[in-house]
């Protein structure tokens, strides 16, 4: 993990140093300095996001007991996250949701909110212009099923088993900004709650991520 993280940080650090050295070589116009600062700011934000994700992983793995579990209203949690995320309207994508009432679960509110937020953010990131996202929450006998579906670019069959690995990004996503940690964080949160996660996807026909929790008492 440290080796991979170091590799991911190396590029933005190199870009920042190169931009600084280039700007200091000789006097530049105010426009050129402004462009340089924008580049440094963009790379700095990328590093900040990556470091924050790394800290989240460390806390979850090394101090899992700091995340207390309690009985919570999963219906209200999902509805609240979806309501907020629907306001984004990135690429004119429309987010709809359907949640079953009175779905209760013993878990950590912060982590479960992060899990759903990451899944929806992922759907926005790889969605198509004027596309759709659909979130569903329902009981299935003694299980709870939460799914996030989109009609975006999809994931190749051979890459579907790799997407939950840390820092992994599929070939068709390289032009999309990301740290490669969003889905791996989702996986860790699902594991923390003794659940399972799977994906159904086809290139150019969207993806559906399905989270199932069995310990609902």
PDB file of C-alpha atoms in Angstrom:
ATOM      1  CA  UNK A   1       0.000   0.000   0.000  1.00  0.00           C
ATOM      2  CA  UNK A   2       2.820   2.405   0.895  1.00  0.00           C
ATOM      3  CA  UNK A   3       4.643   1.583  -2.331  1.00  0.00           C
ATOM      4  CA  UNK A   4       1.519   2.163  -4.425  1.00  0.00           C
ATOM      5  CA  UNK A   5       0.699   5.387  -2.589  1.00  0.00           C
ATOM      6  CA  UNK A   6       4.242   6.680  -3.096  1.00  0.00           C
ATOM      7  CA  UNK A   7       3.942   5.956  -6.799  1.00  0.00           C
ATOM      8  CA  UNK A   8       0.634   7.844  -7.023  1.00  0.00           C
ATOM      9  CA  UNK A   9       2.066  10.852  -5.166  1.00  0.00           C
ATOM     10  CA  UNK A  10       5.230  10.989  -7.262  1.00  0.00           C
ATOM     11  CA  UNK A  11       3.511  12.387 -10.362  1.00  0.00           C
ATOM     12  CA  UNK A  12       1.746  15.398  -8.784  1.00  0.00           C
ATOM     13  CA  UNK A  13       4.884  16.233  -6.779  1.00  0.00           C
ATOM     14  CA  UNK A  14       6.969  16.131  -9.972  1.00  0.00           C
ATOM     15  CA  UNK A  15       4.474  18.335 -11.801  1.00  0.00           C
ATOM     16  CA  UNK A  16       4.449  20.896  -8.978  1.00  0.00           C
ATOM     17  CA  UNK A  17       8.262  21.036  -8.789  1.00  0.00           C
ATOM     18  CA  UNK A  18       8.616  21.272 -12.570  1.00  0.00           C
ATOM     19  CA  UNK A  19       6.046  24.068 -12.736  1.00  0.00           C
ATOM     20  CA  UNK A  20       7.815  25.995  -9.971  1.00  0.00           C
ATOM     21  CA  UNK A  21      11.245  25.613 -11.580  1.00  0.00           C
ATOM     22  CA  UNK A  22       9.908  26.676 -14.988  1.00  0.00           C
ATOM     23  CA  UNK A  23       8.209  29.738 -13.517  1.00  0.00           C
ATOM     24  CA  UNK A  24      11.375  30.795 -11.651  1.00  0.00           C
ATOM     25  CA  UNK A  25      13.769  30.410 -14.600  1.00  0.00           C
ATOM     26  CA  UNK A  26      12.951  33.845 -15.988  1.00  0.00           C
ATOM     27  CA  UNK A  27      10.332  36.590 -15.568  1.00  0.00           C
ATOM     28  CA  UNK A  28       6.886  35.605 -16.812  1.00  0.00           C
ATOM     29  CA  UNK A  29       3.723  37.453 -17.672  1.00  0.00           C
ATOM     30  CA  UNK A  30       0.930  37.638 -15.103  1.00  0.00           C
ATOM     31  CA  UNK A  31      -1.109  35.223 -17.260  1.00  0.00           C
ATOM     32  CA  UNK A  32       1.709  32.681 -17.264  1.00  0.00           C
ATOM     33  CA  UNK A  33       2.106  32.937 -13.496  1.00  0.00           C
ATOM     34  CA  UNK A  34      -1.653  32.482 -13.107  1.00  0.00           C
ATOM     35  CA  UNK A  35      -1.590  29.364 -15.294  1.00  0.00           C
ATOM     36  CA  UNK A  36       1.291  27.989 -13.232  1.00  0.00           C
ATOM     37  CA  UNK A  37      -0.601  28.580  -9.985  1.00  0.00           C
ATOM     38  CA  UNK A  38      -3.675  26.853 -11.393  1.00  0.00           C
ATOM     39  CA  UNK A  39      -1.563  23.825 -12.274  1.00  0.00           C
ATOM     40  CA  UNK A  40      -0.016  23.740  -8.794  1.00  0.00           C
ATOM     41  CA  UNK A  41      -3.443  24.136  -7.186  1.00  0.00           C
ATOM     42  CA  UNK A  42      -4.902  21.305  -9.282  1.00  0.00           C
ATOM     43  CA  UNK A  43      -2.070  18.924  -8.423  1.00  0.00           C
ATOM     44  CA  UNK A  44      -2.148  19.991  -4.757  1.00  0.00           C
ATOM     45  CA  UNK A  45      -5.846  19.145  -4.548  1.00  0.00           C
ATOM     46  CA  UNK A  46      -5.168  15.772  -6.111  1.00  0.00           C
ATOM     47  CA  UNK A  47      -2.517  15.062  -3.475  1.00  0.00           C
ATOM     48  CA  UNK A  48      -4.819  16.244  -0.692  1.00  0.00           C
ATOM     49  CA  UNK A  49      -7.598  13.917  -1.827  1.00  0.00           C
ATOM     50  CA  UNK A  50      -5.185  10.999  -2.040  1.00  0.00           C
ATOM     51  CA  UNK A  51      -3.709  11.645   1.413  1.00  0.00           C
ATOM     52  CA  UNK A  52      -7.187  11.904   2.956  1.00  0.00           C
ATOM     53  CA  UNK A  53      -8.179   8.593   1.394  1.00  0.00           C
ATOM     54  CA  UNK A  54      -4.994   6.985   2.711  1.00  0.00           C
ATOM     55  CA  UNK A  55      -5.745   8.251   6.230  1.00  0.00           C
ATOM     56  CA  UNK A  56      -9.271   6.835   5.992  1.00  0.00           C
ATOM     57  CA  UNK A  57      -7.887   3.430   5.042  1.00  0.00           C
ATOM     58  CA  UNK A  58      -5.397   3.504   7.902  1.00  0.00           C
ATOM     59  CA  UNK A  59      -8.065   4.393  10.442  1.00  0.00           C
ATOM     60  CA  UNK A  60     -10.457   1.704   9.187  1.00  0.00           C
ATOM     61  CA  UNK A  61      -7.804  -1.020   9.163  1.00  0.00           C
ATOM     62  CA  UNK A  62      -5.791  -0.112  12.248  1.00  0.00           C
ATOM     63  CA  UNK A  63      -8.488   1.450  14.434  1.00  0.00           C
ATOM     64  CA  UNK A  64     -11.722  -0.199  13.330  1.00  0.00           C
ATOM     65  CA  UNK A  65     -13.001  -0.059  16.907  1.00  0.00           C
ATOM     66  CA  UNK A  66     -13.182   3.738  16.607  1.00  0.00           C
ATOM     67  CA  UNK A  67     -16.163   3.262  14.291  1.00  0.00           C
ATOM     68  CA  UNK A  68     -19.008   2.385  16.629  1.00  0.00           C
ATOM     69  CA  UNK A  69     -21.975   0.378  15.369  1.00  0.00           C
ATOM     70  CA  UNK A  70     -25.502   1.178  16.383  1.00  0.00           C
ATOM     71  CA  UNK A  71     -29.030   0.520  15.213  1.00  0.00           C
ATOM     72  CA  UNK A  72     -29.914   3.044  12.545  1.00  0.00           C
ATOM     73  CA  UNK A  73     -32.604   3.857  10.015  1.00  0.00           C
ATOM     74  CA  UNK A  74     -31.007   2.827   6.736  1.00  0.00           C
ATOM     75  CA  UNK A  75     -34.041   4.085   4.824  1.00  0.00           C
ATOM     76  CA  UNK A  76     -33.491   7.620   6.062  1.00  0.00           C
ATOM     77  CA  UNK A  77     -29.720   7.415   5.521  1.00  0.00           C
ATOM     78  CA  UNK A  78     -30.087   6.369   1.875  1.00  0.00           C
ATOM     79  CA  UNK A  79     -32.837   8.905   1.240  1.00  0.00           C
ATOM     80  CA  UNK A  80     -30.760  11.715   2.768  1.00  0.00           C
ATOM     81  CA  UNK A  81     -27.599  10.890   0.792  1.00  0.00           C
ATOM     82  CA  UNK A  82     -29.543  10.535  -2.464  1.00  0.00           C
ATOM     83  CA  UNK A  83     -31.385  13.823  -1.932  1.00  0.00           C
ATOM     84  CA  UNK A  84     -28.086  15.662  -1.472  1.00  0.00           C
ATOM     85  CA  UNK A  85     -26.281  13.898  -4.311  1.00  0.00           C
ATOM     86  CA  UNK A  86     -29.183  14.531  -6.715  1.00  0.00           C
ATOM     87  CA  UNK A  87     -28.430  18.252  -6.442  1.00  0.00           C
ATOM     88  CA  UNK A  88     -25.076  17.776  -8.194  1.00  0.00           C
ATOM     89  CA  UNK A  89     -26.606  17.277 -11.666  1.00  0.00           C
ATOM     90  CA  UNK A  90     -23.140  16.788 -13.180  1.00  0.00           C
ATOM     91  CA  UNK A  91     -23.300  16.193 -16.967  1.00  0.00           C
ATOM     92  CA  UNK A  92     -27.062  16.755 -16.621  1.00  0.00           C
ATOM     93  CA  UNK A  93     -27.301  13.279 -15.107  1.00  0.00           C
ATOM     94  CA  UNK A  94     -30.566  12.632 -13.265  1.00  0.00           C
ATOM     95  CA  UNK A  95     -30.470  10.660 -10.003  1.00  0.00           C
ATOM     96  CA  UNK A  96     -33.618   8.811  -8.916  1.00  0.00           C
ATOM     97  CA  UNK A  97     -34.084   6.530  -5.940  1.00  0.00           C
ATOM     98  CA  UNK A  98     -36.585   4.085  -4.498  1.00  0.00           C
ATOM     99  CA  UNK A  99     -36.233   3.027  -0.872  1.00  0.00           C
ATOM    100  CA  UNK A 100     -38.309   0.622   1.145  1.00  0.00           C
ATOM    101  CA  UNK A 101     -39.631   2.086   4.379  1.00  0.00           C
ATOM    102  CA  UNK A 102     -38.417   1.104   7.842  1.00  0.00           C
ATOM    103  CA  UNK A 103     -35.233  -0.692   6.809  1.00  0.00           C
ATOM    104  CA  UNK A 104     -33.146  -0.868   9.977  1.00  0.00           C
ATOM    105  CA  UNK A 105     -29.544  -1.976  10.256  1.00  0.00           C
ATOM    106  CA  UNK A 106     -26.798  -2.160  12.871  1.00  0.00           C
ATOM    107  CA  UNK A 107     -23.804  -0.300  11.486  1.00  0.00           C
ATOM    108  CA  UNK A 108     -21.787   2.893  11.426  1.00  0.00           C
ATOM    109  CA  UNK A 109     -23.654   5.868   9.971  1.00  0.00           C
ATOM    110  CA  UNK A 110     -20.512   7.716   8.846  1.00  0.00           C
ATOM    111  CA  UNK A 111     -19.048   4.733   6.986  1.00  0.00           C
ATOM    112  CA  UNK A 112     -22.329   3.718   5.354  1.00  0.00           C
ATOM    113  CA  UNK A 113     -22.874   7.288   4.181  1.00  0.00           C
ATOM    114  CA  UNK A 114     -19.349   7.317   2.761  1.00  0.00           C
ATOM    115  CA  UNK A 115     -19.969   3.992   1.022  1.00  0.00           C
ATOM    116  CA  UNK A 116     -23.106   5.203  -0.747  1.00  0.00           C
ATOM    117  CA  UNK A 117     -21.597   8.591  -1.550  1.00  0.00           C
ATOM    118  CA  UNK A 118     -18.612   6.903  -3.179  1.00  0.00           C
ATOM    119  CA  UNK A 119     -20.843   4.614  -5.270  1.00  0.00           C
ATOM    120  CA  UNK A 120     -22.987   7.502  -6.474  1.00  0.00           C
ATOM    121  CA  UNK A 121     -19.919   9.678  -7.134  1.00  0.00           C
ATOM    122  CA  UNK A 122     -18.490   6.825  -9.176  1.00  0.00           C
ATOM    123  CA  UNK A 123     -21.726   6.654 -11.192  1.00  0.00           C
ATOM    124  CA  UNK A 124     -21.531  10.387 -11.897  1.00  0.00           C
ATOM    125  CA  UNK A 125     -17.858  10.181 -12.817  1.00  0.00           C
ATOM    126  CA  UNK A 126     -18.324   7.433 -15.396  1.00  0.00           C
ATOM    127  CA  UNK A 127     -21.818   8.378 -16.493  1.00  0.00           C
ATOM    128  CA  UNK A 128     -22.803   9.696 -19.897  1.00  0.00           C
ATOM    129  CA  UNK A 129     -24.152  13.137 -20.674  1.00  0.00           C
ATOM    130  CA  UNK A 130     -27.844  13.380 -19.762  1.00  0.00           C
ATOM    131  CA  UNK A 131     -27.618   9.902 -18.267  1.00  0.00           C
ATOM    132  CA  UNK A 132     -29.350   8.343 -15.293  1.00  0.00           C
ATOM    133  CA  UNK A 133     -28.486   6.931 -11.876  1.00  0.00           C
ATOM    134  CA  UNK A 134     -30.922   4.776  -9.938  1.00  0.00           C
ATOM    135  CA  UNK A 135     -30.493   3.840  -6.271  1.00  0.00           C
ATOM    136  CA  UNK A 136     -32.585   1.097  -4.692  1.00  0.00           C
ATOM    137  CA  UNK A 137     -32.905  -0.144  -1.103  1.00  0.00           C
ATOM    138  CA  UNK A 138     -35.054  -3.133  -0.175  1.00  0.00           C
ATOM    139  CA  UNK A 139     -35.432  -6.175   2.048  1.00  0.00           C
ATOM    140  CA  UNK A 140     -34.878  -9.599   0.518  1.00  0.00           C
ATOM    141  CA  UNK A 141     -36.088 -12.136   3.093  1.00  0.00           C
ATOM    142  CA  UNK A 142     -33.349 -11.932   5.750  1.00  0.00           C
ATOM    143  CA  UNK A 143     -31.064  -9.672   3.732  1.00  0.00           C
ATOM    144  CA  UNK A 144     -30.854  -6.018   2.842  1.00  0.00           C
ATOM    145  CA  UNK A 145     -29.971  -5.127  -0.737  1.00  0.00           C
ATOM    146  CA  UNK A 146     -28.673  -1.718  -1.754  1.00  0.00           C
ATOM    147  CA  UNK A 147     -27.930  -1.122  -5.422  1.00  0.00           C
ATOM    148  CA  UNK A 148     -26.593   1.781  -7.470  1.00  0.00           C
ATOM    149  CA  UNK A 149     -27.151   1.523 -11.224  1.00  0.00           C
ATOM    150  CA  UNK A 150     -26.093   3.821 -14.050  1.00  0.00           C
ATOM    151  CA  UNK A 151     -26.200   3.862 -17.854  1.00  0.00           C
ATOM    152  CA  UNK A 152     -22.623   5.059 -18.235  1.00  0.00           C
ATOM    153  CA  UNK A 153     -19.533   3.729 -19.994  1.00  0.00           C
ATOM    154  CA  UNK A 154     -19.575   0.343 -18.242  1.00  0.00           C
ATOM    155  CA  UNK A 155     -16.715  -1.935 -17.215  1.00  0.00           C
ATOM    156  CA  UNK A 156     -15.095  -4.642 -19.336  1.00  0.00           C
ATOM    157  CA  UNK A 157     -15.687  -8.193 -18.097  1.00  0.00           C
ATOM    158  CA  UNK A 158     -11.988  -8.877 -17.552  1.00  0.00           C
ATOM    159  CA  UNK A 159     -11.642  -5.786 -15.353  1.00  0.00           C
ATOM    160  CA  UNK A 160     -14.670  -6.262 -13.112  1.00  0.00           C
ATOM    161  CA  UNK A 161     -12.801  -8.422 -10.599  1.00  0.00           C
ATOM    162  CA  UNK A 162     -10.008  -5.839 -10.334  1.00  0.00           C
ATOM    163  CA  UNK A 163     -11.936  -2.612  -9.747  1.00  0.00           C
ATOM    164  CA  UNK A 164     -12.027  -3.018  -5.955  1.00  0.00           C
ATOM    165  CA  UNK A 165      -8.228  -3.134  -5.761  1.00  0.00           C
ATOM    166  CA  UNK A 166      -6.493  -0.075  -4.376  1.00  0.00           C
ATOM    167  CA  UNK A 167      -5.273   2.412  -6.983  1.00  0.00           C
ATOM    168  CA  UNK A 168      -6.682   0.332  -9.828  1.00  0.00           C
ATOM    169  CA  UNK A 169      -8.363   2.232 -12.634  1.00  0.00           C
ATOM    170  CA  UNK A 170      -9.764   0.587 -15.735  1.00  0.00           C
ATOM    171  CA  UNK A 171      -8.263   1.464 -19.118  1.00  0.00           C
ATOM    172  CA  UNK A 172     -11.434   3.206 -20.280  1.00  0.00           C
ATOM    173  CA  UNK A 173     -11.355   5.499 -17.214  1.00  0.00           C
ATOM    174  CA  UNK A 174      -7.879   6.983 -17.585  1.00  0.00           C
ATOM    175  CA  UNK A 175      -9.241  10.229 -18.953  1.00  0.00           C
ATOM    176  CA  UNK A 176     -11.447  10.629 -15.873  1.00  0.00           C
ATOM    177  CA  UNK A 177     -10.007  12.225 -12.736  1.00  0.00           C
ATOM    178  CA  UNK A 178      -9.842   9.929  -9.722  1.00  0.00           C
ATOM    179  CA  UNK A 179      -7.527   8.388  -7.137  1.00  0.00           C
ATOM    180  CA  UNK A 180      -8.396   4.745  -7.740  1.00  0.00           C
ATOM    181  CA  UNK A 181      -9.368   4.450  -4.074  1.00  0.00           C
ATOM    182  CA  UNK A 182     -13.102   5.135  -4.110  1.00  0.00           C
ATOM    183  CA  UNK A 183     -14.305   1.609  -4.853  1.00  0.00           C
ATOM    184  CA  UNK A 184     -11.644  -0.027  -2.697  1.00  0.00           C
ATOM    185  CA  UNK A 185     -12.882   2.099   0.205  1.00  0.00           C
ATOM    186  CA  UNK A 186     -16.421   0.934  -0.553  1.00  0.00           C
ATOM    187  CA  UNK A 187     -15.197  -2.666  -0.456  1.00  0.00           C
ATOM    188  CA  UNK A 188     -13.514  -2.150   2.932  1.00  0.00           C
ATOM    189  CA  UNK A 189     -16.649  -0.560   4.395  1.00  0.00           C
ATOM    190  CA  UNK A 190     -18.823  -3.419   3.148  1.00  0.00           C
ATOM    191  CA  UNK A 191     -16.393  -5.926   4.655  1.00  0.00           C
ATOM    192  CA  UNK A 192     -16.439  -4.001   7.949  1.00  0.00           C
ATOM    193  CA  UNK A 193     -20.213  -4.546   8.037  1.00  0.00           C
ATOM    194  CA  UNK A 194     -19.897  -8.267   7.139  1.00  0.00           C
ATOM    195  CA  UNK A 195     -21.558  -7.687   3.798  1.00  0.00           C
ATOM    196  CA  UNK A 196     -20.821  -8.506   0.171  1.00  0.00           C
ATOM    197  CA  UNK A 197     -20.551  -6.368  -2.947  1.00  0.00           C
ATOM    198  CA  UNK A 198     -20.740  -7.353  -6.605  1.00  0.00           C
ATOM    199  CA  UNK A 199     -20.969  -5.592  -9.950  1.00  0.00           C
ATOM    200  CA  UNK A 200     -22.903  -6.307 -13.104  1.00  0.00           C
ATOM    201  CA  UNK A 201     -21.673  -4.342 -16.092  1.00  0.00           C
ATOM    202  CA  UNK A 202     -21.252  -4.243 -19.839  1.00  0.00           C
ATOM    203  CA  UNK A 203     -19.196  -1.800 -21.877  1.00  0.00           C
ATOM    204  CA  UNK A 204     -21.262   1.189 -23.038  1.00  0.00           C
ATOM    205  CA  UNK A 205     -24.343  -0.191 -21.258  1.00  0.00           C
ATOM    206  CA  UNK A 206     -23.742   0.930 -17.699  1.00  0.00           C
ATOM    207  CA  UNK A 207     -23.008  -0.740 -14.373  1.00  0.00           C
ATOM    208  CA  UNK A 208     -24.938  -1.891 -11.325  1.00  0.00           C
ATOM    209  CA  UNK A 209     -23.208  -2.232  -7.960  1.00  0.00           C
ATOM    210  CA  UNK A 210     -25.074  -4.462  -5.516  1.00  0.00           C
ATOM    211  CA  UNK A 211     -24.354  -4.395  -1.778  1.00  0.00           C
ATOM    212  CA  UNK A 212     -25.922  -7.095   0.396  1.00  0.00           C
ATOM    213  CA  UNK A 213     -25.982  -7.111   4.183  1.00  0.00           C
ATOM    214  CA  UNK A 214     -26.964 -10.280   6.022  1.00  0.00           C
ATOM    215  CA  UNK A 215     -26.565  -9.307   9.664  1.00  0.00           C
ATOM    216  CA  UNK A 216     -29.588  -7.042   9.910  1.00  0.00           C
ATOM    217  CA  UNK A 217     -30.363  -7.589  13.615  1.00  0.00           C
TER     218      UNK A 217
END
